[in-house]
Amino acid sequence: MVRPCAMQVANFEELWDWTEGVLQPGMFDSDVDDEGNIMMYNKLVGGIRLRQVRVGNKSCALPASIMFKQRFAGNVIKDVAFVFPDGESDEGGGLCFSRYDASLSATEDYGPCTEKGRERLKGVEGVDIDRYNTSCAGSGFEYWSPVRTNAPDQTGIIDRSVIFDGGGYVRDIQAGEEKKLLAKYTLVDEFDEAINELKQFMWLDEQTRAVVLSFSIYNGNFDLYASCVFKFEFTPGGTILPQYSFKMLKFFLWEGVSDMATALASPQVWTDAVVYLFVIKNTIGELVTWGKIRWRYGTSMPYFSNIWNMMEVVNIVPFFLALSRRVTFMSRPEFSGQYKYNVFVTRYQELGHMAALYQESFVFDSISILISVLKMFKYLRLNEQTNMLWAVLTRAGRDIAFFMFTLFMFLSAFIIVSMQLFGASIEGFTSFIGAFSTLMQMILGVVDMYTDLIVSAGPYGAVFFFLYIIFMFLILINVFLAILNDAYAGVKGDIEEKAEAARVAQEEKEALGIEDEKVSRREKALALAAAARGRYHRFKNRVKSLGMRKRNAPPTGISDF
């Protein structure tokens, strides 16, 4: 039998087949031991957690068109649904299982933890229906709040606006203390026992909306932990959409640093300290500059209208956001305190929040580094050739802004049409964000969806495809290139005119015997700074003149413009 991989799971049976036939051997069939060694070097840390998110069985309204009349006790006639009739209630109506929403999530125990659940399981071979008769703890059929699970929220796969909270019905797979006393009992035995029990007790049913399987591993060669999550979203249409994520993290940001003595001797710590001091110095400088402008002119516009000042702000803000993420990371209970994480734990520990904070800190660092590189344009302006790119973007900026507005209008129209035509059958068009992403990929050259569009909407799919390619790719994109080409030609012409004027002036000087005065780069930089100050003071004078006009305006309200 061919076992499906995680991304091929499409129904309940395949999910259990993958769990038993792919995940279990991958985690426990090792040449090292059978306690969770993945690819020899990656050690399973703690336990494995299965968490299910559910909705209520009456989480949506059924239309009257699928109802029929039925007589109940006391000669009472009520409407009963043809689809999913509620056979356990005398209230009529029917069962309905909506898409997930936090307000519709189920929080009541079910299955062998309830009397109705045990009645339903009667007659199923090999099931001990009284196992959880007195206590439901650790069964997987008891609801845990997000605070108890300490799990991060999960975003929906089809609709990114759907947020699965951290709560749910949890089954932790970990060998208990009493089982560890058995010489031949291992974690793989606990895994097999838990999966078989969940299958027999019908852990998955119509109310299931997501299953999250998570665990953590450690690689000693790199001193890295990994938070591994496999998520399976159950749609109201009956399909299962799989997704996975592996997020790496280190608990110690500097290698070999464990106390103050090793920190003072670490080059990494000193490098970070210099960077922090430099950023703090820049922050103070920017605040002083803004304060002076605000105090002198009564407005912050001269500061915020300068693009280089704004780049400084955008450069500094992500740095402090990254710093806040690292402070939060080190203040989490998993990092220090009674829940301190280490490779010797036997219980399951949630690393999702820690991994997210670790990843976000480096995302903000990357933004800060990108802006730092873009700030080099400020110094490249000292040379005509290296300043060409900035000059082209500056000249074309207004036209590009109008072009982007037009592009967004056309793209919004095509997004709405695509969601109407293909949203019912193609996953990429089921939401606005998904359709935007798919259509943007088509603009950038990913055009292998033609067959899917034809299968989904027939000739309408072909018409949509060709209209979209003609308008968005052949027309609008070429207009964008024309805008840049026109700006480049203008900048190039200006540079050539200046060069020609300089050449003519030089020939005249040579003919008259006049020698050039040598100007150093420092003097050029000072001249540029003086020019910048001149533009600044001209703006200041305009602000003052507007204020004087307002004060001297006639009381009749007649404007002098």
Coordinates of C-alpha atoms in Angstrom, one line a residue:
M1 CA 0.0 0.0 0.0
V2 CA 1.3 3.4 -1.0
R3 CA 1.3 5.8 2.0
P4 CA 0.4 9.5 1.2
C5 CA 2.8 12.2 2.2
A6 CA 1.4 15.0 4.3
M7 CA 0.6 17.3 1.4
Q8 CA -1.4 14.6 -0.3
V9 CA -3.8 13.9 2.6
A10 CA -7.4 14.4 1.4
N11 CA -9.7 12.5 3.9
F12 CA -9.9 11.0 7.4
E13 CA -8.5 7.6 6.3
E14 CA -5.5 9.1 4.5
L15 CA -4.8 11.3 7.6
W16 CA -4.5 8.2 9.8
D17 CA -2.6 6.4 7.1
W18 CA 0.0 9.2 7.0
T19 CA 0.2 9.3 10.8
E20 CA 0.8 5.6 11.2
G21 CA 2.6 4.8 8.0
V22 CA 4.8 7.9 7.4
L23 CA 5.1 10.0 10.5
Q24 CA 5.6 7.2 13.0
P25 CA 8.4 5.4 11.1
G26 CA 10.0 8.7 10.2
M27 CA 10.3 9.6 13.8
F28 CA 11.0 6.3 15.5
D29 CA 12.6 3.9 12.9
S30 CA 16.2 5.0 13.4
D31 CA 19.7 3.3 13.5
V32 CA 20.3 5.1 16.8
D33 CA 17.3 4.3 19.0
D34 CA 13.6 4.1 19.0
E35 CA 13.0 7.2 21.2
G36 CA 12.6 9.7 18.4
N37 CA 15.8 10.2 16.3
I38 CA 15.0 11.8 12.9
M39 CA 17.6 11.5 10.2
M40 CA 20.2 10.5 12.9
Y41 CA 21.1 13.9 14.2
N42 CA 17.7 15.4 15.1
K43 CA 16.4 14.4 18.5
L44 CA 12.7 14.5 19.5
V45 CA 12.4 16.6 22.6
G46 CA 9.5 15.9 24.9
G47 CA 6.2 14.6 23.6
I48 CA 4.0 14.9 20.6
R49 CA 0.7 16.9 20.7
L50 CA -2.4 16.3 18.7
R51 CA -4.9 19.2 18.9
Q52 CA -8.3 19.3 17.2
V53 CA -10.4 22.5 16.7
R54 CA -14.2 21.9 16.3
V55 CA -17.4 23.7 15.6
G56 CA -20.9 23.1 17.1
N57 CA -23.3 20.8 15.3
K58 CA -25.8 23.6 14.9
S59 CA -23.4 26.3 13.9
C60 CA -25.3 27.5 10.8
A61 CA -28.9 27.9 9.7
L62 CA -30.7 25.5 7.4
P63 CA -33.0 26.8 4.7
A64 CA -36.7 26.0 4.9
S65 CA -36.6 24.4 1.4
I66 CA -34.9 21.3 2.8
M67 CA -37.4 20.8 5.7
F68 CA -40.3 18.4 6.0
K69 CA -43.1 18.1 8.5
Q70 CA -42.8 15.4 11.2
R71 CA -45.1 14.6 14.2
F72 CA -43.4 14.4 17.6
A73 CA -44.7 13.4 21.0
G74 CA -47.8 15.2 22.2
N75 CA -49.1 15.4 18.6
V76 CA -46.7 18.3 17.9
I77 CA -45.7 18.9 14.3
K78 CA -42.2 20.4 13.6
D79 CA -39.9 20.9 10.7
V80 CA -37.1 18.4 10.3
A81 CA -34.2 18.6 7.8
F82 CA -33.7 16.1 5.0
V83 CA -30.0 16.5 5.4
F84 CA -28.4 15.7 8.8
P85 CA -31.7 15.4 10.7
D86 CA -31.2 15.7 14.5
G87 CA -32.2 12.2 15.6
E88 CA -31.3 12.9 19.2
S89 CA -33.5 15.8 19.8
D90 CA -37.3 16.3 19.9
E91 CA -36.9 20.0 18.8
G92 CA -36.9 19.2 15.1
G93 CA -34.6 21.1 12.7
G94 CA -31.3 19.5 11.7
L95 CA -27.6 19.5 12.1
C96 CA -25.4 22.0 10.3
F97 CA -21.6 22.3 10.4
S98 CA -20.3 25.8 9.5
R99 CA -16.9 27.0 8.7
Y100 CA -14.8 27.8 11.7
D101 CA -15.2 31.0 13.7
A102 CA -14.2 31.6 17.3
S103 CA -17.8 32.3 18.3
L104 CA -19.0 29.0 16.8
S105 CA -16.2 26.8 18.3
A106 CA -17.2 23.7 20.3
T107 CA -16.0 23.6 23.9
E108 CA -18.1 20.8 25.4
D109 CA -16.6 17.3 26.0
Y110 CA -17.7 14.6 23.5
G111 CA -17.1 11.0 22.6
P112 CA -16.4 8.6 25.4
C113 CA -16.4 11.5 27.9
T114 CA -20.2 11.9 27.6
E115 CA -23.2 9.6 28.0
K116 CA -24.4 10.1 24.5
G117 CA -20.9 9.4 23.1
R118 CA -20.7 6.1 25.0
E119 CA -24.1 5.1 23.7
R120 CA -23.0 5.8 20.2
L121 CA -19.8 3.7 20.7
K122 CA -21.7 0.6 21.9
G123 CA -21.2 -2.3 19.6
V124 CA -17.9 -1.1 18.2
E125 CA -15.5 -4.0 18.4
G126 CA -12.5 -3.6 20.7
V127 CA -13.6 -0.3 22.3
D128 CA -13.6 0.1 26.1
I129 CA -16.4 2.6 26.3
D130 CA -16.0 3.0 30.1
R131 CA -12.3 3.9 30.0
Y132 CA -13.1 7.6 30.5
N133 CA -16.3 7.2 32.5
T134 CA -14.9 8.8 35.6
S135 CA -12.2 11.1 34.3
C136 CA -11.6 12.6 30.8
A137 CA -8.1 13.9 31.5
G138 CA -5.6 13.2 28.7
S139 CA -8.1 11.5 26.5
G140 CA -8.2 14.0 23.6
F141 CA -12.0 14.5 24.1
E142 CA -11.7 17.2 26.7
Y143 CA -11.5 20.8 25.8
W144 CA -8.4 22.9 26.7
S145 CA -8.5 26.7 26.6
P146 CA -5.8 28.6 24.7
V147 CA -4.3 29.6 28.0
R148 CA -3.9 26.0 29.0
T149 CA -2.5 24.8 25.7
N150 CA -0.2 27.9 25.4
A151 CA -0.4 27.4 21.6
P152 CA -0.2 30.2 19.0
D153 CA -3.2 30.9 16.7
Q154 CA -3.2 29.2 13.3
T155 CA -4.2 31.0 10.1
G156 CA -6.7 29.4 7.7
I157 CA -5.3 27.9 4.5
I158 CA -8.1 28.8 2.1
D159 CA -9.3 32.0 3.8
R160 CA -6.5 33.8 5.6
S161 CA -9.0 35.8 7.6
V162 CA -10.0 32.6 9.5
I163 CA -8.0 32.3 12.7
F164 CA -8.0 29.0 14.6
D165 CA -7.3 29.9 18.2
G166 CA -4.9 28.0 20.4
G167 CA -7.6 26.0 22.2
G168 CA -9.0 22.7 21.3
Y169 CA -9.2 19.0 22.2
V170 CA -5.7 17.9 23.1
R171 CA -4.0 14.5 23.2
D172 CA -0.4 14.5 24.3
I173 CA 1.7 11.5 23.4
Q174 CA 4.3 11.0 26.1
A175 CA 5.3 8.0 28.2
G176 CA 4.0 8.4 31.7
E177 CA 6.2 7.7 34.8
E178 CA 4.4 4.4 35.5
K179 CA 5.0 3.2 32.0
K180 CA 8.7 4.1 32.0
L181 CA 9.2 1.5 34.7
L182 CA 8.4 -1.2 32.1
A183 CA 11.7 -2.2 30.5
K184 CA 10.2 -2.7 27.0
Y185 CA 7.8 0.2 27.0
T186 CA 8.9 3.1 24.7
L187 CA 7.5 6.3 23.3
V188 CA 6.6 4.5 20.0
D189 CA 4.4 2.1 22.0
E190 CA 2.6 5.1 23.5
F191 CA 2.3 6.7 20.0
D192 CA 0.7 3.5 18.5
E193 CA -1.6 3.1 21.5
A194 CA -2.8 6.8 21.4
I195 CA -3.5 6.7 17.6
N196 CA -5.4 3.4 17.8
E197 CA -7.5 4.7 20.6
L198 CA -8.4 8.0 18.9
K199 CA -9.4 6.0 15.7
Q200 CA -11.6 3.6 17.7
F201 CA -13.3 6.4 19.7
M202 CA -13.9 8.3 16.4
W203 CA -11.9 11.4 17.4
L204 CA -12.5 12.9 14.0
D205 CA -16.1 13.6 12.8
E206 CA -18.3 16.1 11.0
Q207 CA -17.5 18.8 13.6
T208 CA -13.8 18.7 13.0
R209 CA -12.4 21.9 11.4
A210 CA -8.6 21.5 12.0
V211 CA -6.1 19.1 13.4
V212 CA -2.7 20.4 14.5
L213 CA 0.1 17.9 15.1
S214 CA 3.1 19.6 16.7
F215 CA 6.4 18.5 18.2
S216 CA 9.9 19.9 18.8
I217 CA 13.3 18.5 17.8
Y218 CA 16.9 19.5 18.6
N219 CA 20.1 19.3 16.5
G220 CA 23.2 19.3 18.7
N221 CA 25.5 19.9 15.7
F222 CA 24.0 23.3 15.1
D223 CA 22.6 23.8 18.6
L224 CA 19.2 24.5 17.0
Y225 CA 15.7 23.7 18.1
A226 CA 12.9 23.4 15.6
S227 CA 9.2 23.9 16.2
C228 CA 7.5 21.4 13.8
V229 CA 3.8 21.9 13.0
F230 CA 1.6 19.9 10.6
K231 CA -1.9 21.5 10.1
F232 CA -4.8 19.8 8.4
E233 CA -7.8 22.1 7.7
F234 CA -11.2 20.4 7.3
T235 CA -13.5 22.4 5.0
P236 CA -17.3 22.4 5.2
G237 CA -17.2 21.0 1.7
G238 CA -15.6 17.7 2.9
T239 CA -12.0 18.2 1.7
I240 CA -8.8 18.4 3.8
L241 CA -6.2 21.0 3.1
P242 CA -2.7 20.2 4.6
Q243 CA 0.1 22.6 5.5
Y244 CA 3.3 22.4 7.5
S245 CA 5.9 24.7 9.0
F246 CA 9.3 24.2 10.5
K247 CA 10.6 27.2 12.5
M248 CA 14.2 27.2 13.8
L249 CA 15.4 29.0 16.9
K250 CA 18.2 29.2 19.4
F251 CA 17.7 29.8 23.0
F252 CA 21.0 31.6 23.4
L253 CA 21.5 34.4 20.8
W254 CA 25.3 34.4 21.2
E255 CA 27.3 31.2 20.9
G256 CA 29.2 30.2 23.9
V257 CA 27.7 32.9 26.2
S258 CA 26.3 31.6 29.4
D259 CA 27.3 34.2 32.0
M260 CA 28.7 37.7 32.4
A261 CA 32.3 36.5 32.1
T262 CA 31.8 34.8 28.8
A263 CA 29.7 37.7 27.5
L264 CA 32.5 40.2 28.2
A265 CA 34.9 38.0 26.3
S266 CA 32.6 37.4 23.3
P267 CA 33.3 39.4 20.1
Q268 CA 29.6 38.9 19.1
V269 CA 28.4 40.6 22.2
W270 CA 30.8 43.5 21.7
T271 CA 29.8 43.9 18.1
D272 CA 26.1 44.0 19.0
A273 CA 26.9 46.5 21.8
V274 CA 28.5 48.8 19.2
V275 CA 25.6 48.5 16.9
Y276 CA 23.1 49.3 19.7
L277 CA 25.1 52.4 20.7
F278 CA 25.3 53.6 17.1
V279 CA 21.5 53.2 16.6
I280 CA 20.8 54.9 19.9
K281 CA 23.1 57.8 18.8
N282 CA 21.2 58.1 15.5
T283 CA 17.9 58.0 17.3
I284 CA 18.9 60.8 19.6
G285 CA 20.2 62.8 16.7
E286 CA 16.9 62.4 14.8
L287 CA 14.9 63.4 17.8
V288 CA 17.0 66.5 18.3
T289 CA 16.7 67.5 14.7
W290 CA 12.9 67.0 14.7
G291 CA 12.6 69.0 18.0
K292 CA 14.6 71.9 16.6
I293 CA 12.4 72.1 13.5
R294 CA 9.2 71.8 15.5
W295 CA 10.3 74.5 18.0
R296 CA 11.5 76.9 15.4
Y297 CA 8.7 76.7 12.8
G298 CA 5.8 75.3 14.8
T299 CA 5.3 72.5 12.3
S300 CA 6.9 69.1 11.6
M301 CA 6.4 69.3 7.8
P302 CA 9.9 70.4 6.9
Y303 CA 11.2 67.3 8.7
F304 CA 8.7 64.7 7.4
S305 CA 8.8 66.1 3.8
N306 CA 12.4 65.2 3.5
I307 CA 12.7 61.6 2.2
W308 CA 16.1 61.0 3.8
N309 CA 14.7 61.9 7.3
M310 CA 11.8 59.4 6.6
M311 CA 14.3 56.7 5.6
E312 CA 16.1 57.3 8.9
V313 CA 12.9 56.8 10.8
V314 CA 12.0 53.6 8.8
N315 CA 15.5 52.4 9.5
I316 CA 15.4 52.9 13.2
V317 CA 11.8 51.7 14.0
P318 CA 12.4 48.1 12.8
F319 CA 15.5 47.9 14.9
F320 CA 13.6 48.7 18.1
L321 CA 10.8 46.3 17.1
A322 CA 13.4 43.6 16.7
L323 CA 14.8 44.5 20.1
S324 CA 11.4 44.3 21.7
R325 CA 10.9 40.8 20.2
R326 CA 14.2 39.6 21.7
V327 CA 13.3 41.1 25.1
T328 CA 9.9 39.3 25.0
F329 CA 11.7 36.1 23.8
M330 CA 14.0 36.1 26.8
S331 CA 11.1 36.9 29.2
R332 CA 8.9 34.0 28.1
P333 CA 8.5 31.2 30.7
E334 CA 9.9 28.7 28.2
F335 CA 13.2 30.6 28.4
S336 CA 13.5 31.0 32.1
G337 CA 11.4 30.0 35.1
Q338 CA 9.6 26.9 36.1
Y339 CA 8.8 25.9 32.4
K340 CA 12.4 26.4 31.2
Y341 CA 12.9 24.4 28.0
N342 CA 15.7 21.9 27.7
V343 CA 16.6 18.6 25.9
F344 CA 15.8 16.5 28.9
V345 CA 12.1 17.2 29.2
T346 CA 9.7 14.3 28.8
R347 CA 6.4 16.2 28.6
Y348 CA 5.3 18.1 25.6
Q349 CA 6.3 21.8 25.6
E350 CA 4.9 24.4 23.2
L351 CA 7.6 26.2 21.3
G352 CA 5.3 28.0 18.8
H353 CA 5.4 31.4 20.5
M354 CA 9.2 31.3 21.0
A355 CA 9.8 30.3 17.4
A356 CA 7.5 33.1 16.1
L357 CA 9.3 35.8 18.3
Y358 CA 12.7 34.5 17.1
Q359 CA 11.7 34.6 13.5
E360 CA 10.0 38.0 13.7
S361 CA 13.1 39.6 15.3
F362 CA 15.2 38.6 12.3
V363 CA 12.5 39.8 9.9
F364 CA 12.7 43.3 11.4
D365 CA 16.5 43.1 11.3
S366 CA 16.3 42.4 7.6
I367 CA 14.0 45.4 7.0
S368 CA 16.5 47.6 8.8
I369 CA 19.4 46.3 6.8
L370 CA 17.5 46.8 3.5
I371 CA 16.8 50.5 4.4
S372 CA 20.4 50.9 5.4
V373 CA 21.5 49.8 1.9
L374 CA 18.9 52.1 0.3
K375 CA 20.4 55.0 2.3
M376 CA 23.5 54.6 0.2
F377 CA 21.7 56.5 -2.5
K378 CA 22.2 59.6 -0.4
Y379 CA 26.0 59.4 -0.9
L380 CA 25.8 58.1 -4.5
R381 CA 24.3 61.4 -5.5
L382 CA 27.8 62.9 -5.3
N383 CA 28.5 61.4 -8.7
E384 CA 26.4 61.9 -11.8
Q385 CA 26.7 58.3 -13.0
T386 CA 25.9 56.6 -9.7
N387 CA 23.1 59.1 -9.1
M388 CA 21.4 58.1 -12.4
L389 CA 19.1 55.5 -10.9
W390 CA 17.9 57.8 -8.1
A391 CA 17.3 60.6 -10.7
V392 CA 15.3 58.3 -12.9
L393 CA 13.0 57.2 -10.1
T394 CA 12.6 60.8 -8.9
R395 CA 11.7 62.1 -12.4
A396 CA 9.3 59.2 -13.0
G397 CA 7.8 59.2 -9.4
R398 CA 4.7 61.1 -10.2
D399 CA 3.9 59.1 -13.3
I400 CA 4.6 55.8 -11.5
A401 CA 2.1 56.8 -8.7
F402 CA -0.7 57.4 -11.2
F403 CA 0.2 54.2 -13.0
M404 CA 0.0 52.2 -9.8
F405 CA -3.4 53.7 -9.0
T406 CA -4.6 52.6 -12.5
L407 CA -3.0 49.2 -12.1
F408 CA -4.8 48.6 -8.8
M409 CA -8.1 49.6 -10.2
F410 CA -7.8 47.1 -13.1
L411 CA -6.4 44.5 -10.8
S412 CA -9.3 44.9 -8.4
A413 CA -11.8 44.4 -11.2
F414 CA -10.1 41.2 -12.4
I415 CA -9.9 39.9 -8.8
I416 CA -13.6 40.3 -8.3
V417 CA -14.4 38.6 -11.7
S418 CA -11.9 35.8 -11.0
M419 CA -13.5 35.1 -7.5
Q420 CA -16.9 34.9 -9.2
L421 CA -15.8 32.6 -12.0
F422 CA -13.2 30.3 -10.3
G423 CA -13.7 30.7 -6.5
A424 CA -15.9 27.6 -6.2
S425 CA -13.3 25.2 -7.8
I426 CA -9.8 26.7 -7.7
E427 CA -8.2 27.2 -4.3
G428 CA -6.2 30.3 -5.4
F429 CA -9.3 32.3 -6.1
T430 CA -11.3 31.5 -2.9
S431 CA -10.3 34.8 -1.2
F432 CA -9.4 38.3 -2.2
I433 CA -5.8 37.9 -0.9
G434 CA -5.4 34.5 -2.7
A435 CA -6.8 35.9 -5.9
F436 CA -4.5 39.0 -5.7
S437 CA -1.5 36.7 -5.2
T438 CA -2.4 34.4 -8.1
L439 CA -3.1 37.3 -10.5
M440 CA 0.1 39.0 -9.5
Q441 CA 2.1 35.8 -10.3
M442 CA 0.4 35.8 -13.7
I443 CA 1.6 39.3 -14.3
L444 CA 5.2 38.3 -13.4
G445 CA 5.1 35.3 -15.8
V446 CA 3.5 32.4 -14.0
V447 CA 0.9 31.6 -16.7
D448 CA 0.5 27.8 -16.3
M449 CA -3.1 28.1 -15.0
Y450 CA -4.8 28.2 -18.4
T451 CA -5.9 24.6 -18.3
D452 CA -7.3 25.0 -14.7
L453 CA -9.3 28.1 -15.8
I454 CA -10.7 26.2 -18.8
V455 CA -11.7 23.2 -16.6
S456 CA -13.3 25.5 -14.0
A457 CA -15.3 27.9 -16.2
G458 CA -15.1 26.5 -19.8
P459 CA -14.9 29.2 -22.5
Y460 CA -15.3 32.0 -19.9
G461 CA -12.0 30.9 -18.4
A462 CA -10.3 31.3 -21.8
V463 CA -11.8 34.7 -22.3
F464 CA -10.8 35.8 -18.8
F465 CA -7.2 34.5 -19.4
F466 CA -6.7 36.3 -22.7
L467 CA -8.3 39.6 -21.6
Y468 CA -6.2 39.6 -18.4
I469 CA -2.9 38.9 -20.3
I470 CA -3.7 41.5 -23.0
F471 CA -4.7 44.3 -20.6
M472 CA -2.4 43.6 -17.7
F473 CA 0.7 42.1 -19.3
L474 CA 0.9 43.4 -22.8
I475 CA -0.6 46.9 -22.2
L476 CA -0.1 48.1 -18.6
I477 CA 3.3 46.5 -18.0
N478 CA 4.6 48.0 -21.2
V479 CA 3.2 51.4 -20.2
F480 CA 5.2 51.0 -16.9
L481 CA 8.4 50.3 -18.9
A482 CA 7.7 53.2 -21.2
I483 CA 7.4 55.5 -18.1
L484 CA 10.8 54.4 -16.9
N485 CA 12.4 54.5 -20.4
D486 CA 11.1 58.1 -20.9
A487 CA 12.5 59.1 -17.5
Y488 CA 15.8 57.4 -18.2
A489 CA 16.1 59.2 -21.6
G490 CA 15.4 62.5 -20.0
V491 CA 18.0 62.0 -17.2
K492 CA 20.6 60.7 -19.7
G493 CA 19.9 63.7 -22.0
D494 CA 20.4 66.1 -19.0
I495 CA 23.7 64.5 -18.2
E496 CA 24.9 64.7 -21.8
E497 CA 23.9 68.3 -22.0
K498 CA 25.8 69.1 -18.8
A499 CA 28.8 67.2 -20.1
E500 CA 28.6 69.1 -23.4
A501 CA 28.2 72.4 -21.7
A502 CA 31.2 71.6 -19.5
R503 CA 33.2 70.6 -22.6
V504 CA 32.4 73.8 -24.4
A505 CA 33.2 75.9 -21.3
Q506 CA 36.5 74.1 -20.9
E507 CA 37.4 74.8 -24.6
E508 CA 36.6 78.5 -24.1
K509 CA 38.8 78.6 -21.0
E510 CA 41.7 76.9 -22.8
A511 CA 41.3 79.3 -25.7
L512 CA 41.5 82.3 -23.3
G513 CA 44.2 80.7 -21.2
I514 CA 42.2 80.5 -18.0
E515 CA 43.2 77.8 -15.6
D516 CA 40.5 75.8 -13.6
E517 CA 40.4 76.0 -9.9
K518 CA 40.6 72.5 -8.4
V519 CA 37.7 71.7 -6.2
S520 CA 38.1 68.9 -3.6
R521 CA 35.4 66.3 -2.8
R522 CA 35.0 67.9 0.6
E523 CA 34.2 71.3 -1.0
K524 CA 31.7 69.6 -3.2
A525 CA 30.0 67.9 -0.2
L526 CA 29.9 71.3 1.5
A527 CA 28.4 72.9 -1.6
L528 CA 25.7 70.2 -1.7
A529 CA 25.0 70.7 2.0
A530 CA 24.7 74.5 1.4
A531 CA 22.2 73.8 -1.4
A532 CA 20.2 71.6 0.8
R533 CA 20.1 74.3 3.5
G534 CA 19.0 76.8 0.8
R535 CA 16.1 74.6 -0.2
Y536 CA 15.2 74.2 3.5
H537 CA 15.2 78.0 4.1
R538 CA 13.1 78.6 1.0
F539 CA 10.5 76.2 2.4
K540 CA 10.7 78.0 5.8
N541 CA 10.1 81.3 4.1
R542 CA 7.1 80.0 2.2
V543 CA 5.6 78.7 5.5
K544 CA 6.2 82.2 7.1
S545 CA 4.7 84.0 4.1
L546 CA 1.6 81.8 4.3
G547 CA 1.3 82.7 8.0
M548 CA 1.7 86.4 7.3
R549 CA -1.0 86.3 4.5
K550 CA -3.4 84.6 6.9
R551 CA -2.8 87.3 9.6
N552 CA -3.1 90.2 7.2
A553 CA -6.1 88.8 5.4
P554 CA -9.1 91.2 5.3
P555 CA -12.0 90.3 7.7
T556 CA -14.4 90.0 4.8
G557 CA -13.0 86.6 4.0
I558 CA -11.8 87.7 0.5
S559 CA -8.7 85.6 -0.5
D560 CA -5.6 87.2 -2.1
F561 CA -5.1 84.2 -4.3

